[in-house]
Each structure stands twice: as C-alpha cells, then as structure tokens.
Short mmCIF file of C-alpha atoms and ligand atoms in Angstrom, two decimals:
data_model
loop_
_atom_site.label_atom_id
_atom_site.label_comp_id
_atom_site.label_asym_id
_atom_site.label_seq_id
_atom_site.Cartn_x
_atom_site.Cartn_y
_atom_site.Cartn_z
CA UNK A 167 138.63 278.83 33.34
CA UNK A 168 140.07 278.81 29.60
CA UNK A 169 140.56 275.43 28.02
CA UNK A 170 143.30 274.96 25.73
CA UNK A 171 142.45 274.91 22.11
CA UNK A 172 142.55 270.87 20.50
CA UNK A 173 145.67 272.10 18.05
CA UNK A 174 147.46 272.85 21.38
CA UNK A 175 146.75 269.86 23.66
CA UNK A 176 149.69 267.48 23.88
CA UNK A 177 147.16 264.71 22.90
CA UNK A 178 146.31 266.74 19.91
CA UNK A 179 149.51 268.08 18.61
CA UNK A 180 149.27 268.27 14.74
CA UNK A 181 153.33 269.31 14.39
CA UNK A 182 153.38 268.62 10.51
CA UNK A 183 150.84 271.55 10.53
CA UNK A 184 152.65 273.36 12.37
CA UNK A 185 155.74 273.03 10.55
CA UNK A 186 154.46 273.80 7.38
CA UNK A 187 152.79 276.95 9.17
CA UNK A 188 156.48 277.95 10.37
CA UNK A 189 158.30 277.58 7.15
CA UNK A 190 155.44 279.51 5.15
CA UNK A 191 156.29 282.92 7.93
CA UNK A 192 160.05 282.42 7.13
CA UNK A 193 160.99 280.73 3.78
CA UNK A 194 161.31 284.67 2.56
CA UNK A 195 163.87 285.84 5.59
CA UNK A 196 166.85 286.69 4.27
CA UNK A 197 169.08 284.19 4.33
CA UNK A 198 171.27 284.96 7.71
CA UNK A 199 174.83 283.77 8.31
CA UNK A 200 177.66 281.94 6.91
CA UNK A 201 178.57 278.10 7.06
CA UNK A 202 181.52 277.37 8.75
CA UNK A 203 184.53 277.11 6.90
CA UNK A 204 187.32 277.22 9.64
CA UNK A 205 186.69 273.44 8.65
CA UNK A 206 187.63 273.02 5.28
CA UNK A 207 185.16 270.21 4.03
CA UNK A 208 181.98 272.30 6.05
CA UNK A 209 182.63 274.72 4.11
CA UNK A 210 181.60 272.93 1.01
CA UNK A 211 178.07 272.01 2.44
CA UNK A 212 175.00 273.60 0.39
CA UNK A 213 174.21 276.80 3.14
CA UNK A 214 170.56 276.07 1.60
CA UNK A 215 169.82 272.59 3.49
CA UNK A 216 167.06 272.85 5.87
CA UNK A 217 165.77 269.96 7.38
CA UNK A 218 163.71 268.74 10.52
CA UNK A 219 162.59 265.88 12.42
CA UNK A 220 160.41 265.23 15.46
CA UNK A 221 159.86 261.92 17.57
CA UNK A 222 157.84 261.71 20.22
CA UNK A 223 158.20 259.64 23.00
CA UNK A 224 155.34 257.12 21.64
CA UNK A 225 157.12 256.46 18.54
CA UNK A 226 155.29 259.48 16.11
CA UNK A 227 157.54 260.70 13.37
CA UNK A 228 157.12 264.59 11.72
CA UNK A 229 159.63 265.36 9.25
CA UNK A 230 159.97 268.55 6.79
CA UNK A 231 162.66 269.32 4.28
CA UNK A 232 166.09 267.61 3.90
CA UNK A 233 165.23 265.71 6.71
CA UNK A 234 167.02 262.59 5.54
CA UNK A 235 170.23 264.08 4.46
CA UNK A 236 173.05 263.21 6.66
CA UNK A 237 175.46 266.29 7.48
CA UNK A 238 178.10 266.86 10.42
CA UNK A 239 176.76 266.25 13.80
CA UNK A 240 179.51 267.96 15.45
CA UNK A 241 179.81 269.01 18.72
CA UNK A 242 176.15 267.25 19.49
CA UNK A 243 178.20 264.36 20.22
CA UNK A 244 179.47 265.54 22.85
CA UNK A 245 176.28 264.83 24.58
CA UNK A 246 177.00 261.42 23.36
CA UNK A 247 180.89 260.87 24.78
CA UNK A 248 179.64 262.37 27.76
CA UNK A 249 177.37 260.13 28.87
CA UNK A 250 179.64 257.17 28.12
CA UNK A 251 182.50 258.93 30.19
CA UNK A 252 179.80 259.64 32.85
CA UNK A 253 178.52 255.90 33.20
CA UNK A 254 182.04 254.71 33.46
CA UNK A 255 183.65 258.01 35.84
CA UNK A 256 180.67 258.82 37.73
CA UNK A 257 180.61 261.26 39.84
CA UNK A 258 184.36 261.44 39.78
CA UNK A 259 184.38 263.14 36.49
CA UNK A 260 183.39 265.94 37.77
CA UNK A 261 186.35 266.99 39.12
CA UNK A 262 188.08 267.42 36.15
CA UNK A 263 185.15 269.64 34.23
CA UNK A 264 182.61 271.94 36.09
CA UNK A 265 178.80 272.51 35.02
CA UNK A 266 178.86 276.16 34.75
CA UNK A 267 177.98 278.16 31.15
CA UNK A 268 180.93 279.50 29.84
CA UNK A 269 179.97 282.73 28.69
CA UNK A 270 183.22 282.06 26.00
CA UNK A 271 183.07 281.20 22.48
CA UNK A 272 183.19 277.02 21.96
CA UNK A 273 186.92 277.14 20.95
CA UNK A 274 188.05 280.22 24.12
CA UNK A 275 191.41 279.97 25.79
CA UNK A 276 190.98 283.03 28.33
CA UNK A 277 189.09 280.59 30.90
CA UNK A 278 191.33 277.91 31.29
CA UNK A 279 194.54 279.44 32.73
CA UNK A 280 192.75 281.09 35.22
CA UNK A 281 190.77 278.03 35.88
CA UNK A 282 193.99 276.19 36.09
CA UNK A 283 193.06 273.54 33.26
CA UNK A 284 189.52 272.93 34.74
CA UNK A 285 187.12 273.77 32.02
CA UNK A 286 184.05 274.90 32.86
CA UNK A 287 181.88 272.51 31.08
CA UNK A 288 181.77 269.43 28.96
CA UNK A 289 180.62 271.10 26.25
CA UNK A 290 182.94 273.77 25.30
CA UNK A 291 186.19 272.39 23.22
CA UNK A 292 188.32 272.38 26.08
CA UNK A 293 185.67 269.84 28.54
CA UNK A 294 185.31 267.97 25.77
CA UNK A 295 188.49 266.87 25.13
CA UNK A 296 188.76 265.86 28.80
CA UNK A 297 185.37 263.75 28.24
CA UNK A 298 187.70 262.12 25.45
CA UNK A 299 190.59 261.79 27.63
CA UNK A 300 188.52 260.14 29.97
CA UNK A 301 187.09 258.04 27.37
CA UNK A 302 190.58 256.99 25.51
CA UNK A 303 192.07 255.89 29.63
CA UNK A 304 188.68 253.54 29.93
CA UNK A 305 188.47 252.27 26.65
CA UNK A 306 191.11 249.89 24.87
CA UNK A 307 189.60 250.85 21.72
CA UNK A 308 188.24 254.24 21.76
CA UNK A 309 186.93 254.61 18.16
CA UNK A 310 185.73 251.43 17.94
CA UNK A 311 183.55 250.94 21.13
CA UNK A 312 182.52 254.46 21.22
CA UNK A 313 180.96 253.85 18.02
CA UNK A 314 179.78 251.13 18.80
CA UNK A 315 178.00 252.73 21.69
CA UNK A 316 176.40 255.22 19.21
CA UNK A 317 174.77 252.86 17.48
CA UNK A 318 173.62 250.84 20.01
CA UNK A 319 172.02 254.20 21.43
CA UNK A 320 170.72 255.09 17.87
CA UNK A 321 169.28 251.55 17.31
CA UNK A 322 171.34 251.79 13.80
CA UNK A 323 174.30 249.80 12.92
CA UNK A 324 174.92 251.91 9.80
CA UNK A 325 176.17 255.32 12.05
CA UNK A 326 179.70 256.27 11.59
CA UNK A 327 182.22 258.52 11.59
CA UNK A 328 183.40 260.47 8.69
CA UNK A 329 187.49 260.32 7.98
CA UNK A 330 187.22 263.30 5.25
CA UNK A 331 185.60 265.59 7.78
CA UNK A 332 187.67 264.22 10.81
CA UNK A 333 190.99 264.64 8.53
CA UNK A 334 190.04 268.41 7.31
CA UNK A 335 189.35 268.96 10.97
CA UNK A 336 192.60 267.59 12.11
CA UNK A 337 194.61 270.20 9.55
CA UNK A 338 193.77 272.80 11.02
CA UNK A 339 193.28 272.41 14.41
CA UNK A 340 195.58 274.56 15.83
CA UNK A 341 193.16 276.06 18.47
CA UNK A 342 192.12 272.43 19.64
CA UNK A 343 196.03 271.88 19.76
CA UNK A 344 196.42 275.27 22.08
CA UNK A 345 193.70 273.98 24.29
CA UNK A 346 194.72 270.22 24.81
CA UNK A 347 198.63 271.28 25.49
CA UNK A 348 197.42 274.62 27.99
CA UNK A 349 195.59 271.56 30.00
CA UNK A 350 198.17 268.86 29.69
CA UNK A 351 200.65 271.50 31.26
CA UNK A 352 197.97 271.48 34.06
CA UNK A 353 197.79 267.56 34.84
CA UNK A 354 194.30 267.42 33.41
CA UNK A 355 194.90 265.30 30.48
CA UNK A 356 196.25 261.88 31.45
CA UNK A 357 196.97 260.26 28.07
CA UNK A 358 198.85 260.97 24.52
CA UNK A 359 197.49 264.68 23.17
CA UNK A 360 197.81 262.79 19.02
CA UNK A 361 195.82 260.01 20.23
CA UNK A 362 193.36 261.93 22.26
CA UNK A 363 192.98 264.80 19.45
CA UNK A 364 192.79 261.79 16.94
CA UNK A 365 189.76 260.66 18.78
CA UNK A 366 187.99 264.53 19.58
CA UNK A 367 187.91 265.21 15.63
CA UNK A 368 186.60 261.66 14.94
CA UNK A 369 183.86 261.75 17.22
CA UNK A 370 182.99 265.26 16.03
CA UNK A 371 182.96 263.77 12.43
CA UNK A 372 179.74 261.78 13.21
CA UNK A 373 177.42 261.97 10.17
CA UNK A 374 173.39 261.45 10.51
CA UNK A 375 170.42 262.59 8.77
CA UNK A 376 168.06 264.82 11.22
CA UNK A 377 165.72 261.33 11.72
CA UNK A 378 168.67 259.83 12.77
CA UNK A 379 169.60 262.44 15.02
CA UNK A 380 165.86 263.08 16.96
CA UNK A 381 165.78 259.23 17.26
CA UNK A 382 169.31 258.87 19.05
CA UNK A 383 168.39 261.79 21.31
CA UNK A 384 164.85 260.52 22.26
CA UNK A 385 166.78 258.60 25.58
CA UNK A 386 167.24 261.79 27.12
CA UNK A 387 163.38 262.60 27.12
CA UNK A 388 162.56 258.94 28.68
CA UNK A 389 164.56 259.64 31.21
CA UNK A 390 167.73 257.92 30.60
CA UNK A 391 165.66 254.88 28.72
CA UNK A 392 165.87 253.61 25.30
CA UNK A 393 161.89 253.76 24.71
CA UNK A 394 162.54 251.08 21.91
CA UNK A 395 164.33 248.50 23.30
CA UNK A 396 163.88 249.43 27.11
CA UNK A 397 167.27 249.48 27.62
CA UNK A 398 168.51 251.80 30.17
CA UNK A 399 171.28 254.02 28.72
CA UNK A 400 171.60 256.31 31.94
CA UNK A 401 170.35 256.33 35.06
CA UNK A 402 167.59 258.87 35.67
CA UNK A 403 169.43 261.13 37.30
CA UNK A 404 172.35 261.32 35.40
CA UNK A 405 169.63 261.77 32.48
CA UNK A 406 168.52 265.10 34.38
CA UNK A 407 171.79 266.20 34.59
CA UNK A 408 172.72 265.80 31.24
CA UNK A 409 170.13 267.91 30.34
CA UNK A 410 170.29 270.55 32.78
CA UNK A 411 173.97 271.22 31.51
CA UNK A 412 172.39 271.29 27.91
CA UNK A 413 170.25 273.76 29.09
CA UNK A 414 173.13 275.94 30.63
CA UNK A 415 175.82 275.17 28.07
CA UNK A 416 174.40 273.47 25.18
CA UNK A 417 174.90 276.64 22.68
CA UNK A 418 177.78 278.34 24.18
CA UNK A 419 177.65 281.92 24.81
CA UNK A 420 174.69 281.95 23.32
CA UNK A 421 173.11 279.39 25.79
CA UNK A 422 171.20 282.10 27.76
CA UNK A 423 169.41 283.19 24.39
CA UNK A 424 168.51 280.20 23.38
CA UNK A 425 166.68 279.19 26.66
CA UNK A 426 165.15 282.72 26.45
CA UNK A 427 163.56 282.35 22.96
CA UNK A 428 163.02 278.22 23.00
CA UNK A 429 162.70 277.22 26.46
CA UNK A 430 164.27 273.77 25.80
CA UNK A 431 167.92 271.95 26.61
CA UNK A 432 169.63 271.46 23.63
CA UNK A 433 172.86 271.18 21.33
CA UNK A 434 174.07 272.66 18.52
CA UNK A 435 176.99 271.97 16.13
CA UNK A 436 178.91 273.85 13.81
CA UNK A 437 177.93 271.39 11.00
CA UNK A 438 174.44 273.46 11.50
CA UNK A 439 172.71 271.13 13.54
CA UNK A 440 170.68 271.21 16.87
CA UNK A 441 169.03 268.92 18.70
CA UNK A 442 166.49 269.48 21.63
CA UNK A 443 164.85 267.73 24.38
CA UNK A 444 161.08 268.00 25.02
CA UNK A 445 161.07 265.63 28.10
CA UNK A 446 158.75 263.42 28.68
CA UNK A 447 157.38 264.68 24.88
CA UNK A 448 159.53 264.26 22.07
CA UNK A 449 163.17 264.98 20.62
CA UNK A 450 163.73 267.04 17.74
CA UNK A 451 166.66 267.45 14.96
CA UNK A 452 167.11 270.49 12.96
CA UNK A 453 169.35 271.05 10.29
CA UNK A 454 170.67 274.41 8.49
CA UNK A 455 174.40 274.87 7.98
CA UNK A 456 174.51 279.16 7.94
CA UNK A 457 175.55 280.05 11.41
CA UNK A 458 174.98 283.19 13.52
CA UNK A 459 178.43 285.17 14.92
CA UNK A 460 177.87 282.55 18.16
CA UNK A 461 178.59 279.39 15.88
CA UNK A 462 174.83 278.54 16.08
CA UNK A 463 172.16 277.83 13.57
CA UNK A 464 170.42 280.63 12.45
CA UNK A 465 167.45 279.52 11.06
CA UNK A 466 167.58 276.21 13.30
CA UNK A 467 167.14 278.68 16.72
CA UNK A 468 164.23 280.52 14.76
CA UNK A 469 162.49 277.74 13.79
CA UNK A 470 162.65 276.35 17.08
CA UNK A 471 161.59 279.43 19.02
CA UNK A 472 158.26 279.85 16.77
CA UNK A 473 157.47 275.75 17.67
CA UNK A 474 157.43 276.35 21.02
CA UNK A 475 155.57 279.15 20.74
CA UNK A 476 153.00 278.28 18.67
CA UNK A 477 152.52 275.16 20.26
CA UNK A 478 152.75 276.96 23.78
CA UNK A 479 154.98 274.37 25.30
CA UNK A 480 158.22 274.39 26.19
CA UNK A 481 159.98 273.41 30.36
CA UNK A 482 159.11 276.71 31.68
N1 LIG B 507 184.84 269.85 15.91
C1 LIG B 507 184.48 271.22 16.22
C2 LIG B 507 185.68 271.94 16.85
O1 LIG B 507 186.38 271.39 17.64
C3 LIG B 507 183.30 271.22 17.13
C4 LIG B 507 182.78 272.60 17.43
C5 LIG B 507 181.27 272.71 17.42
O2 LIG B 507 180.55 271.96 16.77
O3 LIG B 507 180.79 273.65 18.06
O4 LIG B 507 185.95 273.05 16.53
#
C-alpha cells in the first residue's frame, strides 16, 4: 500500500514551503477583479494587498505577504454575531433564519417575500440582520459587549470596530434599508430598524490583520474551544453547526464552488477576506481585496484551492 510522502503527512506539513511554492505558480496571473466600491472607503484599499496566515491547532504560525495589515473583515463577522446570538437564542433562533444556501447574491431581495421575511441563512444580508436583531433585544449594550465578546474570542483587547468604514457603509445602504423594512413588514425584526442597521454596519466594520483573523477563528477547529485559554466559546455541537452552514453558505452563490475547488467551510467578505476551517488542523486568513462577479476573493479562492491540493487535505 502507498505511504504518503513526509511533505504531506499532517505531522510533517512544511506550509511556509508550500506557500511560497503557491505564490511562485501565480504571482504572474493577471490580476482578476475589482475591489468593492459600492462601499465608498473599500474602494480606496490598495487592490494589490495579499496576505495570509495559518494557525494550527497546536499553536504553529505560517504567514506570507501583508499578513499583518489590518483591512475590513466584513461579513466574516457574521460568523462571529452568530454564535453570540446562538449561545443566548438556542435553538429558538432558528425559527427566524433557515440553514439552507441561498443560491442569491449576499445583498438579494427576490427570496424574502416569498419566504415571508424568513431568510434563508445567517449569512446572507438579510439573516444577518436578524442575528443583529436578536443580538440588540439580548444585549443592553450591543456595540459594546459584542465587542467585547470579539476580543475575548480573539484573545486581543486591541480589536475594534472601524466608524469611517461603518459610516461610508451606512450612506449608502439603501439595499440593507430595503431588506430590514421588507422583514419588519413581516414581524421578523422585533426592535428599532436605525438602531439595528446602526449595529449591522458596525459589526461589519471590524478591522484585523489576517494573524488576527486565523487566530480568532481557530475555536471553530477545536471544536467550540478556545485552545489558548480552554475556554469553551460554543458547545461542540453548535461548533459543527456553525461550520456546516459555512460550508453551505459561507460564500454565497458561490458557496457550491468554493467547496468544489477547496473542500473547506469558510467565509468571505467583501473587504477581500476569507477565512477557513481545517478542523481539528488549523484556521487560515487570507487577504486580497479584487473580487470575482460573486463578491468573493479572487485570488484568496485560488490560493486556497492549490493548498488543499497540494497538501492533499481538505474534509472530503
Ligand atoms: N457590510 C456588507 C454589506 O452589508 C457585508 C457584505 C459582505 O461582506 O459580503 O453589504
């Protein structure tokens, strides 16, 4: 029977080699896609950034490029509200947003009025400003302690949200607007639309480098556990099910691709950053602000689909 080779045994994994081997096959591509400037202030980011970082679950850092350079996390927070609206719903949160991939773009209407305000998933705009509804009824501060919960998660006191990005957001959010009023018509948003919008763009303001990002992540591939400090952020199961729905809906209509090529659950944001879960292995950031027509990271996906494959691992 065939052994594997030492350069692809978990024990053995030299990733800085490997990312150096990546980014020598594409640091010629053409440079593919367009930062997103339906946000004023991303629109000023440098489309060149590229950055990466991997931690494993015993601690082993692997970094390459801008790896340190904070950017937009974006809609990868909404990994981040959800599981602080999941610890304090439970299982009753699911009745006001399914688990199903969308199919739609992140910001799509069509859905919800035949859905009847339900969206489909926490992940697309419209579920995630239901996980901040949620959020802003439990918490007397919302800002404040779900920051706070961010960096306790992050094991850094220094994360925070960025007003700039959250006010550019906020003037022009018309589509965010259409989505929050077509639910509130539907009973599905309990609470103020200013104050809960007010919260959705500040959250999606988040700023971290890619270290930053990997490390904050690296609970979902202990199982719910902050391999650090040892304390439990989410139960086991709910850990699962966070990432089975970033498997199914982590990159939007786009999520079926990206589990095709990478074989990992994951979550991208507009700011040009993904994050994905090796359980059990590692957690790893990428960041490159040109996006493909899905609102994904182009060179982020690529990158990601030649790791797995050269390191023939991935969940499948
Ligand atoms: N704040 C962004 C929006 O609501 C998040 C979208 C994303 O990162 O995909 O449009």
């Amino acid at each position: 029977m065939a052994t594997l080779a030492p350069a692809f045994s978990p024990k053995h994994m030299d990733y800085q080699r490997i990312f150096e081997e990546i980014n020598e096959e594409i640091k010629n591509d053409a440079p593919c896609g367009e930062v997103a400037s339906y946000i004023p202030e991303l629109g000023r980011v440098d489309p060149n950034k590229f950055g990466v970082h991997l931690t494993t679950v015993n601690g082993e850092h692997y970094s390459f490029g801008d790896s340190d350079e904070k950017f937009s996390i974006q809609s990868i927070a909404k990994v981040l509200s959800l599981a602080m609206a999941y610890n304090m719903e439970g299982e009753a949160l699911w009745e006001r947003v399914g688990v199903e991939p969308s199919g739609t773009p992140f910001n799509s209407l069509v859905q919800l009025e035949y859905d009847m305000g339900i969206p489909r998933n926490p992940f697309s705009n419209a579920g995630a400003l239901v996980i901040a509804d949620i959020l802003v009824s439990h918490l007397a501060n919302p800002k404040e302690e779900f920051i706070r919960f961010v960096r306790e998660v992050s094991g850094n006191n220094e994360i925070d949200y960025c007003t700039r990005i959250a006010e550019s957001e906020k003037s022009m959010g018309y589509r965010n607007a259409a989505l929050i009023n077509l639910m509130k018509s539907f009973g599905n948003i309990k609470n103020d639309i200013d104050v809960v919008m007010d919260f959705y763009f500040n959250l999606c303001s988040i700023e971290m480098t890619c270290k930053e990002l990997s490390r904050t992540f690296l609970f979902l591939a202990t199982y719910g556990i902050c391999p650090e400090t040892k304390q439990t952020i989410l139960s086991v199961s709910k850990a699962k099910r966070i990432n089975a729905i970033m498997q199914l809906c982590g990159f939007y209509d786009e999520a079926g691709e990206f589990s095709f090529k990478v074989g990992l659950p994951g979550k991208s944001g507009v700011g040009g950053g993904i994050v994905a879960i090796y359980p059990n292995k590692y957690s790893i950031a990428l960041w490159s602000p040109r996006l493909n027509k899905k609102g994904n990271s182009s060179k982020g996906i690529k990158f990601l689909e030649l790791l797995t494959t050269k390191t023939q691992a991935s969940i499948f």
